[in-house]
Amino acid sequence: MRICIFMHQFDGGGAEKMTVLLANALHERGNQVVFCVRSDSGETRHLLNPSIPVRDMGIANDSKVKKNLKNILILRNILAGSDFDVMLSITSEMSQVAAAAAWLSPRHIPLITVIHNTLSKEIHSFQRIRELLFPWVSRRMDGAIAVSEAVREDYIKICRADPEKVFTVYNPVVSETIFRMAGEPSGHPWLEKERSWRTLILAGRLSYQKNHELMLRALKRLCSVGDFRLILLGIGELEEDLKKKCWELGVEDQVNFRGYVRNPYPYFAEADCVVLSSRFEGLPTVLIEAMACGSRIVSTDCPSGPREILGDGEFGFLVPPEDEKALAAGILKALETEPDREKLRRRSLDFSVEKSAAGYEAVMERILAKRRKKR
C-alpha cells in the first residue's frame, strides 16, 4: 500500500514516537510510506527510518487560525496531485485539517483518523467550535483507529460515529530494541546500584494532562517517611511552573528535571518505581515500556488506558486520580512487592510493533476493499 501519514511534527510526545515506530514497521513490511508534516523537526525525528521520505510543508509558527488555513490549502494540493492509497491523520486536530482539505480536494483519498487521547477530556483553544466539528470530521473519515478500547467508546459517543467504522489497534510499543536498550546503563547518580534512597521515575510531557503537580505533592508526603528522589523525563510548557512548585513544596533537592532522554529504558529498569499521575490518557506508552523493563508500576486510574494496560491492576497498582494521599500510599505498597519481571515482559508483548503494524494493515485493507466494492 501507498500510505501517507499526516501529523504536526516529530515532537517528543507519545503519539509522535508511536507514529514513527509504526511508519518504520509498515515500511519494513513492504508498504510505501510518506510523511507530510507541518515542520520537519522534533526530538523523535532521529528514530525515523532514513528510507522513508518526509514532505515538509514549511508552515511558519503563525497564529493557529492562519496556520490551519495554510495547512488546509497545502494539504488539499498534495491530496489532489498524489497517488496515495490511504492517508492516516494523527490526532484529532490534524484530522480536522485533513477532513477540510479532503472536502476541498477534487480527488478523494480514503482518510483514517488515529485517536491517541480521550477526546472528551482534551481541552484546546476554540474548544466549543472544536466540539461542534467532531461529528462533521467523523463523517468525512472513511474510518477511525483508536489506541485503546476505552478511547474507541469515547470517540463513538463524542463524534456520534458509526461503530462499524471505528477500530481499536494498540500502539506499536514493544520490540527487541527495548529489551536491548534497557540493558544499557542510565548513568544517573540517583540510580546507582548501592543506594540508600528510593528513586521514582515519571516520564511524559510537562503539561496539564500529565498532572506532575499531583506527583510533587505525593513526593512531599513520601519524603516525610523516608528518603525519596524523583526523576522527571520530558520537556514541556510547564517546566518553570513545576520548578516553582518544587520550591513551594520544599522538595527542590529531591526532584531532577532530566529533560528529553533518547533512551529512557535504563531509567525504568533501574528505578524503584515508575509512576503515571495523569488526568487523562489514551494508551500511555510509558506504562507499556515500564512493563517491558520489568518495573514496579503505579498509575492513576484515569480515562483511558491504564486499567486496560495493567489488566485491572494485575500488572501494576491503580489509584484514584487527583488523590495525592492515595498515590503516595500506592507507591509505598508497590515498593513492598517484588515485580514478576517475566510476567510483565510477556504482558508487554501484547503491545508489540508487529501486532500493531498488522492491525493497521488489516484496517486499511478492509476500508480499501469496502471502497472498491462501492465502485
Short mmCIF file of C-alpha atoms in Angstrom, two decimals:
data_model
loop_
_atom_site.label_atom_id
_atom_site.label_comp_id
_atom_site.label_asym_id
_atom_site.label_seq_id
_atom_site.Cartn_x
_atom_site.Cartn_y
_atom_site.Cartn_z
CA MET A 1 0.00 0.00 0.00
CA ARG A 2 0.98 3.63 -0.57
CA ILE A 3 0.41 5.29 2.78
CA CYS A 4 0.64 8.98 3.65
CA ILE A 5 0.95 9.87 7.33
CA PHE A 6 -0.06 13.43 8.19
CA MET A 7 0.93 14.96 11.53
CA HIS A 8 2.21 18.20 13.06
CA GLN A 9 5.92 17.46 13.52
CA PHE A 10 8.25 14.95 15.18
CA ASP A 11 7.70 16.06 18.78
CA GLY A 12 8.93 14.03 21.74
CA GLY A 13 5.41 13.03 22.81
CA GLY A 14 3.97 9.54 22.87
CA ALA A 15 1.74 9.97 19.81
CA GLU A 16 4.63 11.18 17.67
CA LYS A 17 7.00 8.46 18.84
CA MET A 18 4.42 5.73 18.26
CA THR A 19 3.67 7.09 14.78
CA VAL A 20 7.34 6.96 13.81
CA LEU A 21 7.66 3.37 15.08
CA LEU A 22 4.50 2.44 13.18
CA ALA A 23 5.83 4.03 9.99
CA ASN A 24 9.09 2.11 10.31
CA ALA A 25 7.22 -1.17 10.78
CA LEU A 26 4.85 -0.56 7.85
CA HIS A 27 7.86 0.31 5.68
CA GLU A 28 9.66 -2.88 6.69
CA ARG A 29 6.54 -4.88 5.77
CA GLY A 30 6.77 -3.64 2.18
CA ASN A 31 4.45 -0.63 2.23
CA GLN A 32 5.39 2.70 0.64
CA VAL A 33 5.20 5.23 3.46
CA VAL A 34 5.48 9.02 3.16
CA PHE A 35 5.21 11.64 5.92
CA CYS A 36 3.53 15.01 5.39
CA VAL A 37 4.35 17.32 8.28
CA ARG A 38 3.92 20.99 9.08
CA SER A 39 7.54 21.13 10.17
CA ASP A 40 10.28 18.54 9.66
CA SER A 41 11.69 18.88 13.15
CA GLY A 42 11.41 17.44 16.65
CA GLU A 43 13.00 15.10 19.15
CA THR A 44 11.76 11.83 17.59
CA ARG A 45 12.97 12.65 14.06
CA HIS A 46 16.13 10.58 14.60
CA LEU A 47 14.03 7.44 15.12
CA LEU A 48 12.59 7.53 11.60
CA ASN A 49 13.98 5.09 9.05
CA PRO A 50 16.04 7.28 6.65
CA SER A 51 14.48 5.47 3.68
CA ILE A 52 11.07 6.99 4.50
CA PRO A 53 10.59 10.34 2.69
CA VAL A 54 9.31 13.37 4.57
CA ARG A 55 7.41 16.17 2.85
CA ASP A 56 7.94 19.37 4.85
CA MET A 57 5.08 21.85 4.40
CA GLY A 58 7.23 24.55 5.95
CA ILE A 59 4.35 26.23 7.74
CA ALA A 60 5.65 29.01 9.99
CA ASN A 61 4.60 29.35 13.61
CA ASP A 62 1.85 31.83 12.77
CA SER A 63 -1.40 32.19 14.69
CA LYS A 64 -3.37 28.95 14.98
CA VAL A 65 -6.11 30.13 12.60
CA LYS A 66 -3.68 31.29 9.89
CA LYS A 67 -1.54 28.19 10.29
CA ASN A 68 -4.51 25.87 9.89
CA LEU A 69 -5.82 27.74 6.83
CA LYS A 70 -2.41 27.49 5.16
CA ASN A 71 -2.22 23.84 6.15
CA ILE A 72 -5.63 23.05 4.63
CA LEU A 73 -4.72 24.65 1.29
CA ILE A 74 -1.30 22.99 1.07
CA LEU A 75 -2.67 19.58 2.04
CA ARG A 76 -5.53 19.98 -0.46
CA ASN A 77 -2.99 20.41 -3.25
CA ILE A 78 -0.99 17.41 -2.03
CA LEU A 79 -4.11 15.22 -2.00
CA ALA A 80 -5.21 16.44 -5.43
CA GLY A 81 -1.89 15.51 -7.05
CA SER A 82 -0.98 12.38 -5.12
CA ASP A 83 -1.22 8.66 -5.79
CA PHE A 84 -1.64 7.56 -2.16
CA ASP A 85 -3.96 4.65 -1.41
CA VAL A 86 -4.78 5.97 2.07
CA MET A 87 -3.92 8.77 4.49
CA LEU A 88 -3.55 8.43 8.25
CA SER A 89 -4.13 11.69 10.13
CA ILE A 90 -2.59 11.68 13.59
CA THR A 91 -4.57 13.27 16.48
CA SER A 92 -7.93 15.00 16.35
CA GLU A 93 -6.52 18.44 15.47
CA MET A 94 -4.69 17.15 12.40
CA SER A 95 -7.79 15.16 11.43
CA GLN A 96 -9.83 18.37 11.33
CA VAL A 97 -7.31 19.85 8.90
CA ALA A 98 -7.25 16.64 6.81
CA ALA A 99 -11.05 16.49 6.67
CA ALA A 100 -11.27 20.10 5.43
CA ALA A 101 -8.51 19.55 2.86
CA ALA A 102 -10.18 16.37 1.58
CA TRP A 103 -13.54 18.14 1.32
CA LEU A 104 -11.94 20.77 -0.92
CA SER A 105 -9.90 18.30 -2.97
CA PRO A 106 -11.22 17.08 -6.35
CA ARG A 107 -9.70 13.67 -5.66
CA HIS A 108 -10.91 11.61 -2.71
CA ILE A 109 -8.30 9.55 -0.89
CA PRO A 110 -9.53 7.31 1.94
CA LEU A 111 -8.87 9.04 5.26
CA ILE A 112 -8.35 7.33 8.60
CA THR A 113 -8.10 9.35 11.79
CA VAL A 114 -5.86 7.97 14.55
CA ILE A 115 -7.05 8.97 18.02
CA HIS A 116 -4.43 8.88 20.78
CA ASN A 117 -6.39 10.54 23.60
CA THR A 118 -9.77 10.54 25.28
CA LEU A 119 -11.41 13.32 23.26
CA SER A 120 -13.97 14.18 25.94
CA LYS A 121 -11.13 15.14 28.31
CA GLU A 122 -8.99 17.21 25.94
CA ILE A 123 -9.11 20.99 26.24
CA HIS A 124 -7.93 23.21 23.37
CA SER A 125 -8.37 26.77 22.18
CA PHE A 126 -11.68 27.30 20.35
CA GLN A 127 -12.97 24.33 22.35
CA ARG A 128 -16.67 24.83 21.60
CA ILE A 129 -16.07 25.13 17.85
CA ARG A 130 -13.85 22.07 18.00
CA GLU A 131 -16.56 20.03 19.72
CA LEU A 132 -19.14 21.10 17.15
CA LEU A 133 -16.78 19.97 14.37
CA PHE A 134 -16.25 16.44 15.76
CA PRO A 135 -19.31 14.83 14.08
CA TRP A 136 -18.61 16.62 10.77
CA VAL A 137 -14.97 15.47 10.79
CA SER A 138 -16.04 11.92 11.64
CA ARG A 139 -18.40 11.83 8.66
CA ARG A 140 -15.55 12.92 6.37
CA MET A 141 -13.43 9.99 7.55
CA ASP A 142 -13.53 6.54 6.00
CA GLY A 143 -12.52 5.06 9.32
CA ALA A 144 -11.01 5.72 12.71
CA ILE A 145 -8.38 3.87 14.70
CA ALA A 146 -8.42 4.27 18.48
CA VAL A 147 -5.39 3.27 20.54
CA SER A 148 -7.49 1.61 23.27
CA GLU A 149 -11.00 0.22 23.63
CA ALA A 150 -11.95 2.97 26.08
CA VAL A 151 -10.76 5.64 23.61
CA ARG A 152 -12.84 3.94 20.91
CA GLU A 153 -16.00 4.06 23.02
CA ASP A 154 -15.38 7.71 23.90
CA TYR A 155 -14.81 8.62 20.22
CA ILE A 156 -18.05 6.92 19.12
CA LYS A 157 -20.01 8.83 21.76
CA ILE A 158 -18.41 12.26 21.26
CA CYS A 159 -18.37 12.14 17.45
CA ARG A 160 -21.64 10.22 17.05
CA ALA A 161 -19.63 7.88 14.83
CA ASP A 162 -20.70 4.63 13.21
CA PRO A 163 -19.26 1.89 15.50
CA GLU A 164 -18.55 -0.30 12.46
CA LYS A 165 -16.09 2.33 11.17
CA VAL A 166 -14.13 2.66 14.43
CA PHE A 167 -11.42 0.11 15.25
CA THR A 168 -9.11 -0.49 18.20
CA VAL A 169 -5.44 -1.14 17.42
CA TYR A 170 -2.89 -0.92 20.21
CA ASN A 171 0.19 1.24 19.70
CA PRO A 172 3.45 -0.30 18.35
CA VAL A 173 5.44 -0.04 21.56
CA VAL A 174 7.46 -3.18 22.25
CA SER A 175 10.25 -4.70 20.17
CA GLU A 176 13.58 -6.38 20.84
CA THR A 177 15.09 -2.89 20.73
CA ILE A 178 13.54 -2.02 24.10
CA PHE A 179 14.91 -5.15 25.76
CA ARG A 180 18.37 -4.45 24.34
CA MET A 181 18.42 -0.76 25.20
CA ALA A 182 17.11 -1.41 28.73
CA GLY A 183 20.39 -3.21 29.45
CA GLU A 184 22.45 -0.07 28.87
CA PRO A 185 23.41 1.96 31.97
CA SER A 186 21.44 5.13 32.64
CA GLY A 187 24.45 6.81 34.20
CA HIS A 188 22.22 8.81 36.53
CA PRO A 189 23.70 9.20 40.05
CA TRP A 190 20.30 8.71 41.68
CA LEU A 191 20.10 5.24 40.07
CA GLU A 192 23.37 3.82 41.32
CA LYS A 193 23.02 0.20 42.44
CA GLU A 194 24.16 0.62 46.03
CA ARG A 195 21.81 3.39 47.14
CA SER A 196 20.13 4.12 50.44
CA TRP A 197 17.18 6.01 48.95
CA ARG A 198 14.22 5.19 46.71
CA THR A 199 14.17 6.62 43.19
CA LEU A 200 10.94 7.19 41.30
CA ILE A 201 10.54 7.93 37.58
CA LEU A 202 7.79 9.92 35.91
CA ALA A 203 8.11 10.21 32.14
CA GLY A 204 5.91 12.43 29.99
CA ARG A 205 5.45 15.88 28.57
CA LEU A 206 5.48 18.61 31.21
CA SER A 207 1.85 19.52 30.54
CA TYR A 208 -1.53 19.85 32.22
CA GLN A 209 -2.58 16.38 31.06
CA LYS A 210 0.27 14.59 32.87
CA ASN A 211 -0.51 16.31 36.21
CA HIS A 212 3.06 16.43 37.55
CA GLU A 213 1.91 18.65 40.40
CA LEU A 214 -0.02 15.69 41.87
CA MET A 215 3.21 13.68 41.83
CA LEU A 216 5.11 16.50 43.54
CA ARG A 217 2.54 16.69 46.33
CA ALA A 218 2.71 12.91 46.74
CA LEU A 219 6.51 13.15 46.85
CA LYS A 220 6.30 15.63 49.71
CA ARG A 221 4.24 13.07 51.65
CA LEU A 222 6.74 10.31 50.84
CA CYS A 223 9.68 12.44 51.96
CA SER A 224 8.07 12.72 55.40
CA VAL A 225 8.53 8.95 55.88
CA GLY A 226 11.80 8.27 54.03
CA ASP A 227 14.45 9.33 51.54
CA PHE A 228 12.81 9.57 48.12
CA ARG A 229 14.08 11.06 44.85
CA LEU A 230 12.06 11.81 41.70
CA ILE A 231 13.46 11.98 38.16
CA LEU A 232 11.23 13.70 35.60
CA LEU A 233 11.84 12.68 31.99
CA GLY A 234 10.43 15.02 29.36
CA ILE A 235 10.10 18.63 28.34
CA GLY A 236 7.12 20.93 28.08
CA GLU A 237 5.45 24.24 28.61
CA LEU A 238 5.02 23.85 32.38
CA GLU A 239 8.68 23.30 33.29
CA GLU A 240 9.20 26.66 35.03
CA ASP A 241 5.86 26.41 36.84
CA LEU A 242 6.76 22.95 38.11
CA LYS A 243 10.19 24.08 39.29
CA LYS A 244 8.49 26.87 41.21
CA LYS A 245 6.08 24.33 42.73
CA CYS A 246 9.04 22.21 43.87
CA TRP A 247 10.36 25.23 45.80
CA GLU A 248 6.95 25.93 47.30
CA LEU A 249 6.66 22.33 48.49
CA GLY A 250 10.25 22.19 49.72
CA VAL A 251 11.21 19.22 47.50
CA GLU A 252 13.51 21.04 45.06
CA ASP A 253 16.52 18.94 46.18
CA GLN A 254 14.58 15.70 45.66
CA VAL A 255 13.50 16.39 42.05
CA ASN A 256 15.67 16.21 38.94
CA PHE A 257 14.34 17.66 35.68
CA ARG A 258 16.23 15.41 33.27
CA GLY A 259 14.59 16.66 30.07
CA TYR A 260 14.17 14.64 26.90
CA VAL A 261 16.16 11.37 27.04
CA ARG A 262 16.72 9.35 23.87
CA ASN A 263 16.94 6.09 25.82
CA PRO A 264 14.60 6.13 28.83
CA TYR A 265 14.52 2.34 29.24
CA PRO A 266 17.52 2.01 31.62
CA TYR A 267 15.81 4.61 33.84
CA PHE A 268 12.71 2.40 34.02
CA ALA A 269 14.74 -0.77 34.59
CA GLU A 270 16.91 0.76 37.34
CA ALA A 271 14.20 2.75 39.17
CA ASP A 272 12.41 1.54 42.27
CA CYS A 273 9.06 2.50 40.75
CA VAL A 274 7.65 4.09 37.57
CA VAL A 275 4.70 6.41 38.21
CA LEU A 276 1.97 7.88 35.99
CA SER A 277 -0.04 10.73 37.57
CA SER A 278 -2.12 11.78 34.54
CA ARG A 279 -5.55 13.38 34.47
CA PHE A 280 -6.38 11.60 31.21
CA GLU A 281 -4.64 9.43 28.62
CA GLY A 282 -5.33 7.31 25.56
CA LEU A 283 -2.90 4.41 25.83
CA PRO A 284 0.04 5.65 27.95
CA THR A 285 3.18 4.32 26.29
CA VAL A 286 5.29 4.72 29.41
CA LEU A 287 3.31 2.04 31.26
CA ILE A 288 3.89 -0.47 28.47
CA GLU A 289 7.59 0.41 28.25
CA ALA A 290 7.91 0.10 32.03
CA MET A 291 6.31 -3.37 31.89
CA ALA A 292 8.77 -4.42 29.21
CA CYS A 293 11.57 -3.28 31.54
CA GLY A 294 10.14 -5.26 34.46
CA SER A 295 9.38 -2.20 36.59
CA ARG A 296 7.11 -1.71 39.54
CA ILE A 297 4.26 0.49 38.30
CA VAL A 298 1.80 2.83 40.00
CA SER A 299 -0.71 4.73 37.88
CA THR A 300 -3.76 6.86 38.33
CA ASP A 301 -6.87 5.06 37.14
CA CYS A 302 -7.61 7.87 34.69
CA PRO A 303 -9.53 7.67 31.42
CA SER A 304 -8.34 5.94 29.34
CA GLY A 305 -5.71 3.23 29.07
CA PRO A 306 -4.04 2.49 32.42
CA ARG A 307 -6.67 0.00 33.59
CA GLU A 308 -6.70 -1.65 30.15
CA ILE A 309 -2.89 -1.93 30.06
CA LEU A 310 -2.46 -3.07 33.65
CA GLY A 311 -5.19 -5.70 33.46
CA ASP A 312 -7.42 -4.18 36.15
CA GLY A 313 -4.40 -3.97 38.46
CA GLU A 314 -2.84 -7.37 37.78
CA PHE A 315 0.34 -5.86 36.31
CA GLY A 316 0.61 -2.70 38.40
CA PHE A 317 -1.11 -0.62 41.07
CA LEU A 318 -4.05 1.65 40.18
CA VAL A 319 -5.02 4.60 42.38
CA PRO A 320 -7.78 7.24 42.09
CA PRO A 321 -6.89 10.32 40.01
CA GLU A 322 -6.28 13.65 41.73
CA ASP A 323 -5.60 11.96 45.10
CA GLU A 324 -2.09 12.64 46.37
CA LYS A 325 -2.60 10.59 49.53
CA ALA A 326 -3.69 7.54 47.52
CA LEU A 327 -0.81 7.99 45.09
CA ALA A 328 1.77 8.11 47.89
CA ALA A 329 0.17 5.08 49.57
CA GLY A 330 0.14 3.18 46.27
CA ILE A 331 3.85 3.83 45.79
CA LEU A 332 4.66 2.62 49.32
CA LYS A 333 2.59 -0.52 48.72
CA ALA A 334 4.28 -1.18 45.38
CA LEU A 335 7.71 -0.90 47.00
CA GLU A 336 6.78 -3.72 49.37
CA THR A 337 6.39 -6.12 46.41
CA GLU A 338 8.90 -7.75 44.09
CA PRO A 339 7.86 -7.46 40.42
CA ASP A 340 7.48 -10.63 38.37
CA ARG A 341 9.67 -9.41 35.52
CA GLU A 342 8.99 -12.34 33.19
CA LYS A 343 5.22 -11.97 33.63
CA LEU A 344 5.43 -8.24 32.94
CA ARG A 345 7.55 -8.82 29.85
CA ARG A 346 5.05 -11.36 28.45
CA ARG A 347 2.20 -8.93 29.01
CA SER A 348 4.11 -6.12 27.27
CA LEU A 349 4.29 -8.23 24.09
CA ASP A 350 0.54 -7.72 23.64
CA PHE A 351 1.60 -4.23 22.53
CA SER A 352 4.32 -5.32 20.10
CA VAL A 353 5.31 -3.42 16.97
CA GLU A 354 4.49 -6.45 14.81
CA LYS A 355 0.93 -6.85 16.16
CA SER A 356 0.22 -3.15 15.77
CA ALA A 357 1.50 -2.92 12.18
CA ALA A 358 -0.53 -5.98 11.21
CA GLY A 359 -3.59 -4.44 12.85
CA TYR A 360 -3.20 -1.18 10.91
CA GLU A 361 -2.76 -3.08 7.65
CA ALA A 362 -5.91 -5.10 8.33
CA VAL A 363 -7.97 -1.94 8.97
CA MET A 364 -6.61 -0.17 5.87
CA GLU A 365 -7.20 -3.20 3.65
CA ARG A 366 -10.75 -3.53 4.98
CA ILE A 367 -11.52 0.12 4.22
CA LEU A 368 -9.97 -0.09 0.74
CA ALA A 369 -11.90 -3.29 -0.03
CA LYS A 370 -15.17 -1.64 1.04
CA ARG A 371 -14.37 1.35 -1.18
CA ARG A 372 -13.63 -0.91 -4.18
CA LYS A 373 -16.90 -2.75 -3.60
CA LYS A 374 -18.87 0.51 -3.84
CA ARG A 375 -17.45 1.32 -7.28
#
